[in-house]
Coordinates of C-alpha atoms in Angstrom, one line a residue:
M1 CA -4.9 -18.5 -6.0
I2 CA -1.4 -17.3 -6.2
W3 CA 0.3 -20.6 -4.6
H4 CA 3.1 -20.3 -1.7
L5 CA 3.0 -22.1 1.2
G6 CA 3.9 -21.8 4.8
F7 CA 3.6 -23.7 8.4
W8 CA 0.5 -23.7 10.9
H9 CA 0.9 -21.4 14.5
H10 CA 4.1 -19.8 13.3
P11 CA 5.1 -19.0 9.1
V12 CA 9.0 -19.0 8.9
A13 CA 11.0 -16.4 8.4
M14 CA 12.7 -16.7 4.8
A15 CA 15.6 -15.0 5.6
V16 CA 18.5 -16.1 3.7
V17 CA 21.4 -14.2 6.3
A18 CA 19.8 -17.2 8.8
L19 CA 21.5 -19.5 6.0
I20 CA 25.0 -18.2 7.5
L21 CA 23.6 -20.6 11.3
L22 CA 23.8 -23.4 8.9
G23 CA 27.7 -22.9 9.5
A24 CA 27.7 -22.5 12.9
G25 CA 27.1 -26.2 13.9
R26 CA 27.7 -29.5 11.6
G27 CA 27.0 -33.0 11.9
L28 CA 24.7 -34.0 15.1
A29 CA 21.2 -32.7 15.4
S30 CA 20.7 -31.0 18.7
D31 CA 19.4 -32.9 21.7
A32 CA 19.1 -30.4 24.0
G33 CA 16.2 -31.8 25.7
H34 CA 13.9 -28.6 25.5
G35 CA 14.3 -28.5 21.6
F36 CA 16.2 -29.3 18.5
S37 CA 17.8 -28.2 15.2
P38 CA 19.2 -30.5 12.7
L39 CA 21.6 -27.8 11.9
G40 CA 23.6 -27.4 15.3
S41 CA 22.8 -25.9 18.2
L42 CA 20.1 -23.8 19.0
R43 CA 19.6 -19.9 20.1
Y44 CA 17.4 -20.4 23.0
P45 CA 18.4 -22.3 26.3
A46 CA 16.0 -24.4 27.8
N47 CA 15.6 -21.8 30.6
F48 CA 14.6 -19.1 28.2
E49 CA 12.1 -16.2 29.2
A50 CA 10.4 -15.6 25.5
F51 CA 11.9 -15.2 22.0
D52 CA 13.8 -12.1 21.1
Y53 CA 10.7 -11.7 18.9
V54 CA 7.9 -10.5 20.9
N55 CA 7.4 -8.2 23.7
P56 CA 6.6 -10.4 26.5
S57 CA 5.3 -6.6 28.3
A58 CA 2.5 -6.5 25.5
S59 CA -0.9 -5.4 26.3
K60 CA -4.2 -8.2 27.0
G61 CA -7.5 -7.0 25.4
G62 CA -9.3 -6.0 22.2
T63 CA -10.5 -7.4 18.9
L64 CA -8.0 -8.3 16.2
R65 CA -10.7 -8.7 12.7
F66 CA -9.6 -9.4 9.1
G67 CA -11.3 -9.7 6.0
S68 CA -10.9 -12.7 3.6
T69 CA -12.4 -13.3 0.3
V70 CA -11.3 -16.8 0.8
N71 CA -14.1 -19.2 1.9
F72 CA -13.7 -22.6 3.5
D73 CA -15.2 -26.1 2.9
S74 CA -14.2 -27.9 6.1
T75 CA -12.9 -28.5 9.2
N76 CA -10.9 -31.1 9.1
P77 CA -7.3 -30.1 8.5
M78 CA -5.8 -33.9 8.5
R79 CA -7.7 -34.5 4.8
S80 CA -7.4 -33.3 1.4
P81 CA -8.8 -31.7 -0.5
G82 CA -10.5 -29.5 1.9
K83 CA -9.9 -25.8 3.3
M84 CA -9.8 -25.1 6.7
P85 CA -10.9 -21.3 8.0
N86 CA -7.1 -19.9 8.7
L87 CA -8.1 -18.7 12.1
L88 CA -8.7 -22.5 12.9
A89 CA -5.0 -23.0 13.4
Y90 CA -5.1 -21.5 16.4
S91 CA -7.1 -23.7 17.9
F92 CA -4.5 -26.3 17.6
D93 CA -1.1 -26.9 19.5
S94 CA 2.0 -28.7 18.1
L95 CA 4.4 -30.5 19.3
M96 CA 6.7 -28.3 19.1
V97 CA 7.3 -24.8 17.0
R98 CA 9.9 -23.5 15.0
A99 CA 11.8 -20.3 16.0
E100 CA 11.3 -17.2 13.9
D101 CA 15.0 -15.9 13.9
E102 CA 16.6 -19.3 13.5
A103 CA 17.3 -21.1 10.5
A104 CA 15.6 -24.4 11.6
S105 CA 15.3 -24.8 15.3
Y106 CA 12.3 -26.5 17.1
Y107 CA 11.5 -26.0 20.4
G108 CA 8.6 -27.9 22.7
L109 CA 5.2 -26.9 22.7
L110 CA 3.0 -29.7 23.4
A111 CA 6.6 -31.6 23.5
Q112 CA 8.3 -31.6 26.9
R113 CA 11.9 -33.2 26.0
V114 CA 12.4 -34.4 22.5
R115 CA 15.6 -36.4 21.6
V116 CA 16.5 -36.9 17.8
A117 CA 18.8 -39.2 16.4
P118 CA 22.1 -38.3 14.9
D119 CA 21.2 -39.5 11.7
L120 CA 17.9 -37.9 12.1
S121 CA 16.7 -41.1 11.8
S122 CA 14.4 -41.4 15.0
L123 CA 12.8 -38.9 17.2
E124 CA 11.4 -39.7 20.9
V125 CA 9.1 -37.2 22.0
S126 CA 7.9 -37.2 25.7
L127 CA 4.5 -35.2 26.3
R128 CA 4.0 -32.3 28.9
E129 CA 1.4 -33.7 31.5
S130 CA -0.5 -30.4 32.0
A131 CA -0.8 -30.2 27.9
R132 CA -5.0 -30.1 28.0
W133 CA -7.7 -30.2 25.4
H134 CA -9.9 -27.1 25.9
D135 CA -12.5 -29.5 27.7
G136 CA -9.9 -30.3 30.4
T137 CA -8.5 -33.7 29.3
P138 CA -5.3 -34.4 28.8
V139 CA -3.5 -34.6 25.2
T140 CA -2.1 -38.1 24.9
A141 CA 0.3 -39.9 22.9
E142 CA -2.7 -41.9 21.3
D143 CA -3.8 -38.2 20.3
V144 CA -0.8 -38.1 18.4
R145 CA -0.3 -41.4 16.4
F146 CA -4.0 -40.8 15.1
T147 CA -3.3 -37.3 14.2
F148 CA -0.2 -38.7 11.7
E149 CA -1.4 -42.2 10.7
T150 CA -4.4 -40.0 9.6
L151 CA -2.6 -37.1 8.0
R152 CA -0.4 -40.2 5.9
A153 CA -3.7 -41.6 4.6
H154 CA -5.5 -39.1 3.7
G155 CA -4.0 -35.6 3.7
L156 CA -2.2 -33.6 0.8
P157 CA 0.6 -35.6 -1.1
A158 CA 3.3 -33.5 0.3
Y159 CA 2.5 -34.9 3.9
R160 CA 2.1 -38.7 2.8
N161 CA 5.1 -38.3 1.1
A162 CA 7.0 -36.8 4.1
L163 CA 5.5 -39.8 6.5
R164 CA 5.5 -42.5 3.9
G165 CA 8.5 -44.3 5.8
V166 CA 7.8 -42.6 8.9
S167 CA 7.0 -45.5 12.0
I168 CA 5.5 -44.5 15.0
D169 CA 5.2 -45.9 18.3
I170 CA 4.0 -44.9 21.2
T171 CA 4.3 -46.0 25.2
P172 CA 1.2 -44.5 26.7
P173 CA 0.2 -42.1 27.8
R174 CA 2.7 -39.5 26.7
R175 CA 6.0 -41.2 24.7
I176 CA 5.6 -41.6 21.3
V177 CA 8.5 -42.4 19.4
F178 CA 9.1 -41.6 15.5
R179 CA 11.4 -43.9 13.3
N180 CA 12.6 -42.8 9.9
D181 CA 13.5 -45.2 7.1
E182 CA 15.5 -42.4 5.6
P183 CA 18.3 -41.5 7.5
G184 CA 19.9 -37.6 6.7
N185 CA 16.3 -36.6 5.3
W186 CA 14.8 -33.9 8.4
R187 CA 11.6 -33.4 6.4
Y188 CA 10.1 -35.7 8.6
L189 CA 11.0 -33.9 11.3
D190 CA 9.5 -30.6 10.4
V191 CA 6.0 -32.1 9.5
V192 CA 6.0 -34.1 13.0
A193 CA 6.9 -31.0 14.8
T194 CA 4.6 -28.5 13.3
F195 CA 1.4 -30.1 12.0
P196 CA -1.6 -29.5 14.6
I197 CA -2.3 -31.8 17.0
Q198 CA -5.9 -33.3 16.9
S199 CA -8.0 -35.5 19.4
K200 CA -8.9 -38.3 18.5
R201 CA -11.7 -39.1 20.5
F202 CA -13.4 -36.1 18.7
W203 CA -12.5 -37.8 15.7
S204 CA -13.6 -40.8 16.3
E205 CA -17.3 -39.8 16.7
R206 CA -16.7 -38.8 13.0
D207 CA -14.8 -39.8 9.5
P208 CA -11.8 -38.2 9.4
S209 CA -11.2 -38.8 5.9
A210 CA -14.7 -36.7 5.8
G211 CA -15.3 -32.7 5.3
T212 CA -16.6 -31.7 8.2
L213 CA -18.0 -27.9 9.4
D214 CA -18.0 -29.6 13.2
V215 CA -16.1 -27.3 15.3
P216 CA -13.5 -29.9 16.6
L217 CA -11.9 -30.1 20.1
G218 CA -9.0 -28.2 20.2
S219 CA -5.7 -27.0 22.9
G220 CA -4.2 -24.1 21.6
P221 CA -4.6 -20.4 22.7
Y222 CA -7.8 -19.8 21.2
R223 CA -11.1 -21.6 20.6
V224 CA -14.2 -21.3 18.0
E225 CA -16.9 -18.7 19.5
T226 CA -18.6 -18.3 16.1
L227 CA -18.1 -20.3 12.6
L228 CA -20.6 -19.6 9.8
L229 CA -19.7 -20.3 6.3
N230 CA -20.2 -17.6 3.5
D231 CA -19.8 -15.4 7.0
R232 CA -17.4 -14.8 9.5
V233 CA -14.9 -16.9 11.8
T234 CA -14.7 -15.3 15.4
M235 CA -12.0 -17.0 18.1
A236 CA -12.4 -16.4 21.6
R237 CA -9.2 -16.6 24.0
V238 CA -8.4 -19.3 26.0
E239 CA -8.2 -17.5 29.5
D240 CA -6.9 -20.5 31.3
Y241 CA -5.0 -21.7 28.3
W242 CA -2.5 -24.6 29.2
G243 CA 0.6 -23.4 27.6
R244 CA 0.2 -19.6 28.2
D245 CA 3.4 -19.6 30.5
L246 CA 5.2 -21.6 28.7
P247 CA 8.5 -19.9 27.2
V248 CA 7.3 -20.1 23.3
S249 CA 4.0 -18.7 24.5
R250 CA 4.7 -15.7 26.4
G251 CA 4.3 -12.1 24.6
Q252 CA 2.2 -13.9 22.6
W253 CA -1.5 -14.0 22.0
N254 CA -2.6 -11.1 23.4
F255 CA -6.0 -10.0 21.5
E256 CA -9.5 -10.8 23.3
R257 CA -10.4 -11.8 20.1
I258 CA -9.8 -12.4 16.8
E259 CA -12.2 -12.6 13.7
T260 CA -12.6 -12.6 10.0
V261 CA -15.0 -11.8 7.7
L262 CA -15.7 -12.6 4.3
F263 CA -15.9 -9.9 1.7
N264 CA -16.8 -10.2 -1.8
D265 CA -13.9 -8.3 -3.1
A266 CA -10.6 -6.5 -2.3
T267 CA -12.2 -3.3 -3.0
A268 CA -15.1 -3.8 0.1
M269 CA -12.4 -5.4 2.0
I270 CA -10.7 -1.8 2.0
E271 CA -13.4 0.0 2.3
A272 CA -14.1 -1.6 5.8
L273 CA -10.9 -0.8 6.7
K274 CA -11.4 2.6 6.2
T275 CA -14.6 3.1 7.7
G276 CA -13.7 0.5 10.9
L277 CA -15.2 -2.5 10.1
I278 CA -11.6 -4.3 10.1
D279 CA -8.6 -3.6 11.8
M280 CA -5.6 -5.0 8.8
R281 CA -5.0 -5.7 5.5
R282 CA -2.3 -7.7 4.4
E283 CA -1.7 -5.9 0.7
N284 CA -0.2 -8.0 -2.4
D285 CA -1.3 -5.4 -5.5
A286 CA 1.2 -2.3 -6.0
L287 CA -1.3 -0.6 -7.6
L288 CA -4.1 -0.8 -4.7
W289 CA -1.2 -0.4 -2.4
Q290 CA -0.5 3.3 -4.2
K291 CA -3.9 4.4 -4.7
A292 CA -6.3 2.4 -2.7
Y293 CA -6.0 3.6 0.6
Q294 CA -6.0 7.2 0.3
G295 CA -8.9 9.3 2.2
A296 CA -10.2 10.8 5.1
A297 CA -9.1 7.9 7.5
L298 CA -5.0 7.6 6.1
D299 CA -5.2 11.5 6.8
A300 CA -6.5 11.3 10.1
G301 CA -3.9 8.8 10.7
E302 CA -6.5 6.5 11.9
I303 CA -5.4 3.7 9.4
V304 CA -1.4 3.8 8.5
L305 CA 0.8 2.4 6.0
D306 CA 3.5 0.0 7.4
S307 CA 5.8 -1.3 4.9
F308 CA 8.3 -4.4 6.2
A309 CA 11.4 -5.8 4.2
R310 CA 11.0 -9.1 2.7
P311 CA 13.9 -11.6 4.2
G312 CA 16.2 -12.9 1.9
A313 CA 15.0 -13.6 -1.9
G314 CA 11.9 -12.1 -1.5
Q315 CA 9.0 -13.8 -3.2
M316 CA 8.9 -14.5 -6.8
M317 CA 5.8 -14.2 -8.8
S318 CA 5.4 -16.1 -11.9
L319 CA 3.0 -17.9 -14.3
V320 CA 4.0 -21.9 -14.0
F321 CA 3.4 -24.6 -17.2
N322 CA 2.1 -27.6 -16.4
R323 CA 3.4 -29.6 -18.8
R324 CA 1.6 -32.9 -18.3
R325 CA -0.5 -31.1 -21.0
A326 CA 0.7 -31.0 -24.5
P327 CA 2.4 -29.1 -26.2
L328 CA 4.2 -27.7 -23.0
E329 CA 6.2 -30.6 -22.4
D330 CA 8.6 -28.8 -25.5
I331 CA 10.8 -26.6 -24.1
R332 CA 10.8 -24.8 -27.1
V333 CA 6.8 -24.0 -26.2
R334 CA 7.7 -22.7 -22.9
E335 CA 9.9 -20.5 -24.2
A336 CA 8.1 -18.9 -26.9
L337 CA 5.6 -18.3 -24.3
A338 CA 7.7 -16.7 -21.8
L339 CA 8.9 -14.5 -24.8
A340 CA 5.4 -13.4 -25.2
F341 CA 5.1 -11.9 -21.7
D342 CA 6.0 -8.0 -21.6
A343 CA 7.3 -8.1 -17.9
E344 CA 9.3 -4.7 -18.3
W345 CA 6.3 -2.9 -19.4
T346 CA 4.1 -4.6 -17.0
R347 CA 6.2 -3.6 -13.7
Q348 CA 6.2 -0.3 -15.1
T349 CA 3.2 0.7 -16.9
L350 CA 0.5 -1.3 -14.7
F351 CA 2.2 -1.2 -11.0
G352 CA 4.2 2.1 -10.8
G353 CA 7.7 0.4 -11.1
L354 CA 7.1 -1.2 -7.3
Y355 CA 8.6 -4.6 -8.5
A356 CA 11.2 -5.5 -9.1
P357 CA 12.0 -7.4 -12.6
M358 CA 13.0 -11.7 -11.0
V359 CA 17.0 -12.2 -11.1
G360 CA 16.8 -15.7 -10.7
F361 CA 14.6 -18.8 -8.5
Y362 CA 17.0 -17.0 -5.6
G363 CA 17.1 -13.5 -6.0
N364 CA 20.1 -11.4 -5.3
T365 CA 21.4 -13.9 -2.8
E366 CA 24.4 -16.5 -2.3
L367 CA 21.7 -19.0 -3.0
G368 CA 21.3 -18.1 -6.5
A369 CA 23.6 -18.7 -9.3
V370 CA 25.9 -16.4 -10.7
G371 CA 28.3 -16.6 -13.9
P372 CA 30.1 -19.9 -14.8
I373 CA 29.3 -23.1 -13.4
T374 CA 31.1 -23.8 -10.1
P375 CA 33.0 -26.7 -9.5
E376 CA 31.1 -28.2 -7.0
E377 CA 28.0 -27.6 -9.1
R378 CA 29.6 -29.4 -11.7
A379 CA 30.0 -32.4 -9.7
L380 CA 26.6 -32.8 -8.2
L381 CA 25.4 -33.0 -12.0
A382 CA 28.0 -35.0 -13.5
P383 CA 25.8 -37.8 -13.3
F384 CA 23.3 -36.1 -15.7
A385 CA 25.7 -34.0 -18.1
A386 CA 24.5 -36.4 -21.1
A387 CA 20.6 -35.4 -20.7
L388 CA 21.7 -31.5 -19.6
P389 CA 20.9 -28.5 -22.2
E390 CA 23.9 -27.2 -24.0
G391 CA 25.6 -24.3 -22.8
L392 CA 24.2 -25.0 -19.2
S393 CA 27.9 -24.3 -17.7
A394 CA 28.6 -21.2 -19.2
M395 CA 25.8 -18.6 -17.7
P396 CA 23.1 -19.1 -15.5
S397 CA 20.5 -18.2 -17.4
P398 CA 19.9 -18.6 -21.5
P399 CA 20.3 -16.0 -23.8
T400 CA 16.5 -14.9 -23.6
P401 CA 15.9 -10.6 -24.5
F402 CA 13.4 -10.3 -21.6
G403 CA 13.6 -6.7 -22.0
A404 CA 14.8 -6.3 -25.5
D405 CA 11.9 -4.8 -28.0
R406 CA 8.4 -6.7 -28.1
R407 CA 8.7 -7.2 -31.7
L408 CA 12.0 -9.0 -31.5
R409 CA 10.7 -11.3 -28.9
L410 CA 7.8 -12.1 -30.5
R411 CA 10.3 -13.0 -33.6
R412 CA 12.1 -14.8 -31.8
A413 CA 8.8 -16.8 -30.0
D414 CA 7.6 -17.1 -33.8
K415 CA 10.7 -18.9 -34.5
L416 CA 11.1 -21.4 -31.8
L417 CA 7.1 -22.0 -32.1
T418 CA 7.9 -23.0 -35.8
E419 CA 10.7 -25.5 -35.2
A420 CA 8.5 -27.1 -32.7
G421 CA 5.6 -27.6 -35.2
W422 CA 3.1 -25.0 -34.8
V423 CA 2.7 -23.1 -37.7
V424 CA 0.4 -20.3 -38.4
R425 CA -2.8 -20.8 -40.9
D426 CA -5.2 -18.1 -41.4
G427 CA -4.1 -16.2 -38.6
Q428 CA -4.6 -19.3 -35.9
R429 CA -1.5 -21.2 -34.7
V430 CA -2.1 -24.6 -35.5
K431 CA 0.0 -28.3 -35.5
V432 CA 1.4 -28.8 -38.7
E433 CA 0.3 -32.5 -39.2
T434 CA -2.9 -32.6 -37.7
G435 CA -3.9 -28.8 -37.7
E436 CA -4.7 -28.8 -34.3
P437 CA -5.1 -25.0 -33.1
L438 CA -2.7 -24.2 -30.1
T439 CA -5.5 -23.2 -27.1
L440 CA -4.2 -22.8 -23.4
R441 CA -5.9 -21.8 -20.3
Y442 CA -5.2 -19.8 -17.5
V443 CA -6.8 -21.2 -14.4
G444 CA -6.8 -19.2 -11.2
A445 CA -9.1 -18.7 -7.3
H446 CA -7.9 -15.0 -7.2
A447 CA -8.8 -12.3 -9.6
S448 CA -5.5 -10.3 -8.9
L449 CA -3.6 -11.1 -12.0
E450 CA -6.6 -10.5 -14.7
R451 CA -5.4 -7.0 -15.0
I452 CA -1.9 -8.8 -16.5
L453 CA -3.2 -11.1 -17.8
T454 CA -5.7 -9.4 -20.9
P455 CA -2.4 -8.2 -22.6
Y456 CA -0.6 -11.4 -22.0
A457 CA -3.7 -13.1 -24.5
Q458 CA -3.3 -10.1 -26.7
N459 CA 0.5 -10.7 -27.2
L460 CA -0.4 -14.3 -27.6
A461 CA -2.8 -13.7 -30.2
R462 CA -0.4 -11.9 -32.2
L463 CA 1.6 -14.9 -32.3
G464 CA -1.9 -16.9 -33.2
I465 CA -2.8 -18.3 -30.0
T466 CA -5.7 -18.4 -27.7
L467 CA -5.6 -17.9 -24.0
S468 CA -8.7 -18.2 -21.9
I469 CA -8.9 -16.7 -18.3
E470 CA -10.8 -18.9 -16.1
V471 CA -11.1 -17.3 -12.7
F472 CA -12.9 -19.4 -10.0
D473 CA -14.2 -18.8 -6.2
Y474 CA -11.4 -19.9 -4.0
I475 CA -12.7 -23.4 -3.3
V476 CA -13.0 -24.5 -7.1
G477 CA -10.0 -22.8 -8.1
R478 CA -7.8 -24.6 -5.6
R479 CA -9.4 -27.9 -6.1
R480 CA -9.2 -27.3 -10.0
I481 CA -5.5 -26.2 -9.4
L482 CA -4.3 -28.8 -7.6
N483 CA -6.2 -31.5 -10.0
H484 CA -3.7 -29.6 -12.4
D485 CA -6.7 -28.7 -14.8
F486 CA -4.8 -25.6 -16.7
E487 CA -2.1 -24.9 -18.8
L488 CA -0.9 -22.1 -16.5
T489 CA -1.8 -21.1 -13.1
A490 CA 0.3 -18.1 -10.8
L491 CA 2.8 -19.4 -8.6
G492 CA 4.6 -17.1 -5.4
W493 CA 8.0 -18.8 -4.9
T494 CA 9.4 -18.3 -1.9
P495 CA 12.6 -20.4 -1.1
S496 CA 12.6 -21.9 1.7
V497 CA 15.2 -21.5 5.0
P498 CA 17.4 -23.7 5.2
A499 CA 16.3 -25.0 1.1
G500 CA 14.7 -27.9 0.1
E501 CA 11.4 -27.6 1.9
Q502 CA 9.3 -25.8 -0.8
E503 CA 11.9 -27.1 -3.6
A504 CA 10.9 -30.5 -3.4
L505 CA 7.3 -29.2 -2.9
F506 CA 7.1 -27.8 -5.9
W507 CA 9.5 -29.2 -8.2
H508 CA 10.6 -32.7 -7.1
S509 CA 9.0 -35.5 -9.5
V510 CA 7.7 -37.3 -6.4
Q511 CA 4.9 -34.7 -6.4
A512 CA 4.5 -34.9 -10.1
V513 CA 1.2 -37.3 -8.7
D514 CA -2.5 -36.6 -9.7
H515 CA -2.7 -34.3 -7.2
G516 CA -0.6 -31.7 -5.4
Y517 CA 1.5 -28.8 -5.3
G518 CA 3.9 -30.0 -8.0
L519 CA 1.7 -27.7 -10.5
A520 CA 4.5 -28.6 -13.2
G521 CA 4.2 -32.1 -13.2
M522 CA 8.1 -32.0 -13.3
Q523 CA 10.4 -34.9 -13.6
I524 CA 13.9 -33.9 -14.3
P525 CA 16.4 -36.2 -12.4
A526 CA 19.0 -33.5 -12.2
V527 CA 16.4 -31.7 -10.6
D528 CA 15.3 -34.4 -7.9
A529 CA 19.4 -34.6 -7.3
T530 CA 20.1 -30.9 -6.0
I531 CA 16.8 -31.1 -4.0
E532 CA 17.6 -34.1 -2.3
T533 CA 21.2 -32.8 -1.8
M534 CA 19.6 -29.7 0.4
R535 CA 17.0 -32.1 2.1
G536 CA 20.3 -33.9 3.3
A537 CA 22.6 -31.1 3.8
R538 CA 23.5 -30.0 7.2
S539 CA 25.7 -26.8 6.4
L540 CA 25.9 -24.0 4.1
E541 CA 28.6 -25.1 2.0
E542 CA 26.6 -28.3 1.1
I543 CA 23.5 -26.5 0.7
L544 CA 25.0 -23.6 -1.7
P545 CA 26.2 -26.0 -4.8
A546 CA 22.8 -27.4 -4.9
T547 CA 20.7 -24.1 -4.9
R548 CA 22.7 -22.7 -7.4
A549 CA 22.3 -26.1 -9.8
L550 CA 18.7 -25.5 -9.2
D551 CA 18.4 -22.0 -9.8
R552 CA 20.5 -22.7 -13.0
L553 CA 18.5 -26.1 -14.4
L554 CA 14.8 -24.1 -13.8
R555 CA 15.7 -20.9 -15.6
W556 CA 17.3 -23.1 -18.7
D557 CA 14.5 -25.1 -18.5
H558 CA 12.1 -22.3 -18.6
A559 CA 9.8 -23.8 -16.0
V560 CA 7.9 -20.7 -15.3
I561 CA 7.4 -17.2 -17.0
P562 CA 8.9 -14.7 -14.4
L563 CA 6.3 -12.1 -13.8
W564 CA 8.3 -9.6 -10.6
Q565 CA 10.5 -10.0 -7.4
S566 CA 8.0 -8.4 -4.7
D567 CA 10.6 -6.9 -1.8
E568 CA 8.5 -5.7 0.9
I569 CA 5.4 -6.9 2.9
W570 CA 2.8 -4.1 2.8
I571 CA 0.4 -4.2 5.9
A572 CA -2.4 -0.9 6.4
H573 CA -4.0 -1.0 9.9
D574 CA -5.5 0.4 12.6
A575 CA -3.7 3.4 14.1
A576 CA -4.1 1.8 17.9
L577 CA -2.1 -1.2 16.6
R578 CA 1.2 -2.6 17.7
F579 CA 3.9 -4.8 16.6
P580 CA 7.6 -5.6 17.8
S581 CA 10.3 -3.7 17.1
G582 CA 13.0 -5.0 14.7
G583 CA 11.3 -4.3 10.8
T584 CA 10.2 -8.1 10.1
Y585 CA 7.1 -9.3 9.8
R586 CA 6.0 -11.6 12.5
D587 CA 2.2 -13.4 12.5
P588 CA 0.3 -10.8 14.0
V589 CA -2.4 -13.0 15.7
A590 CA 0.6 -14.4 17.6
T591 CA 2.9 -11.5 18.0
W592 CA 1.0 -8.1 17.9
W593 CA -1.1 -6.3 20.3
Y594 CA -3.4 -2.9 21.1
E595 CA -1.9 0.1 22.5
A596 CA -4.9 0.7 24.1
P597 CA -7.2 -2.3 24.6

């Protein structure tokens, strides 16, 4: 598994350019009724026809077939742990949808009217009278309250934390008021706006705290037609979907059916695309993108390869340290392990130079730290000055020669390990006092990184360190990773827009719990302060010092082993598929269509 987060129906476009929108509206949350933004005014008026990034004239019909190597073990989205089929998300509606061409704007779906307090301490929602479950019964305030109370009790720690101080009052059948005891923090607003609402009546006959493979009652644009464990999931479009004519739905949900078929590995999936058994694949491996799709189907124009620019900072791939495990709590050990990874050789030799070197946690964007610390960053970090590393204020990253000669890096790594009390005896790195060997485990739920881990293990062996590589199927691997049963695992980091959401999920000390997305187990007060500043920010001027300070802190802390920066999204697909213009990748289920169904 490569960890990065997204939202339910509509993935957020991580465009740093969207942060410019933060400067457009300071102070009050939008009270437009049909939607809101915690950062200012909405782009779309109450009577808008459709989002600009969809094609309202798109033809309807056809089946869109995906392949996957990821199985599922539950159909309950409110419970953790559990892996729901990805396509099942399209069976549910949320109170609102997040516009993909704005920094943080939400428009009503189940919600007809919304009102947000100026200090973001409350959200009042009135449900649409026309909102219906697939069996024709109305979606009610009771359903909404049940969903979030269950999520707060049994969901992922990230959801439980976001909803911890939130009270939910209802006036049946359609009015809900969320009140937050932490004014200014709008994280809870994102959760309650975008999480899929569940039927209280359906779950009253089942245990919502347990896993199940029963097909839940939905209200969304698709309903389950086939759900077979270890095989496939097929969804059929709901022809009388209650929300099909809303502005947030026009031009979307164009396929008659959507289907995911389970395959053993990526090779089988690519061959299935070439032979017409599936219609689309998102490729995340540069080597496969260069070589695996060649053949008759590509030559004949039956499949095409499209590259989309990743917006903003792109995605940073890394190996994250679990500092809950000794000796990874020692910064010298983390730096030494990072020095042993040959990032330049990996990018050029194993991936043909298609990946860029990692430049900070925010790439080459204005969010990242550049040069000496700014007065704004210094003021933010001032309360923690005594605990900050020497030299942090001078440059954004320590003088670690990642691109230098491998021998120099390993020599530096050996010196750091020795200083940390780990010496080589009989070819093995051991603790001076106890003779305990230094051994590490990489745990993953996807085999894609094994290619780079084998040469990394060889480099570590030169330092007397043993690295074992344990790759499990998705369900088992995900559970082990979320239970923090590893020393190293993969982390795909894409900065959230606006900043604060993913930062809180991965790096805040609240997430350093026994189970959850805080894979690093980081507990640094200065890091928490930068994240809390982001989450309460209402303008670009407030966000930039916080992201730059966080970038500086994480780089100096050696929180991860940087692997590469990915600046493109690669899609191989049936030539008959069409997507909206603009060059930005959007959710295919929502926005793509067939030219000739």
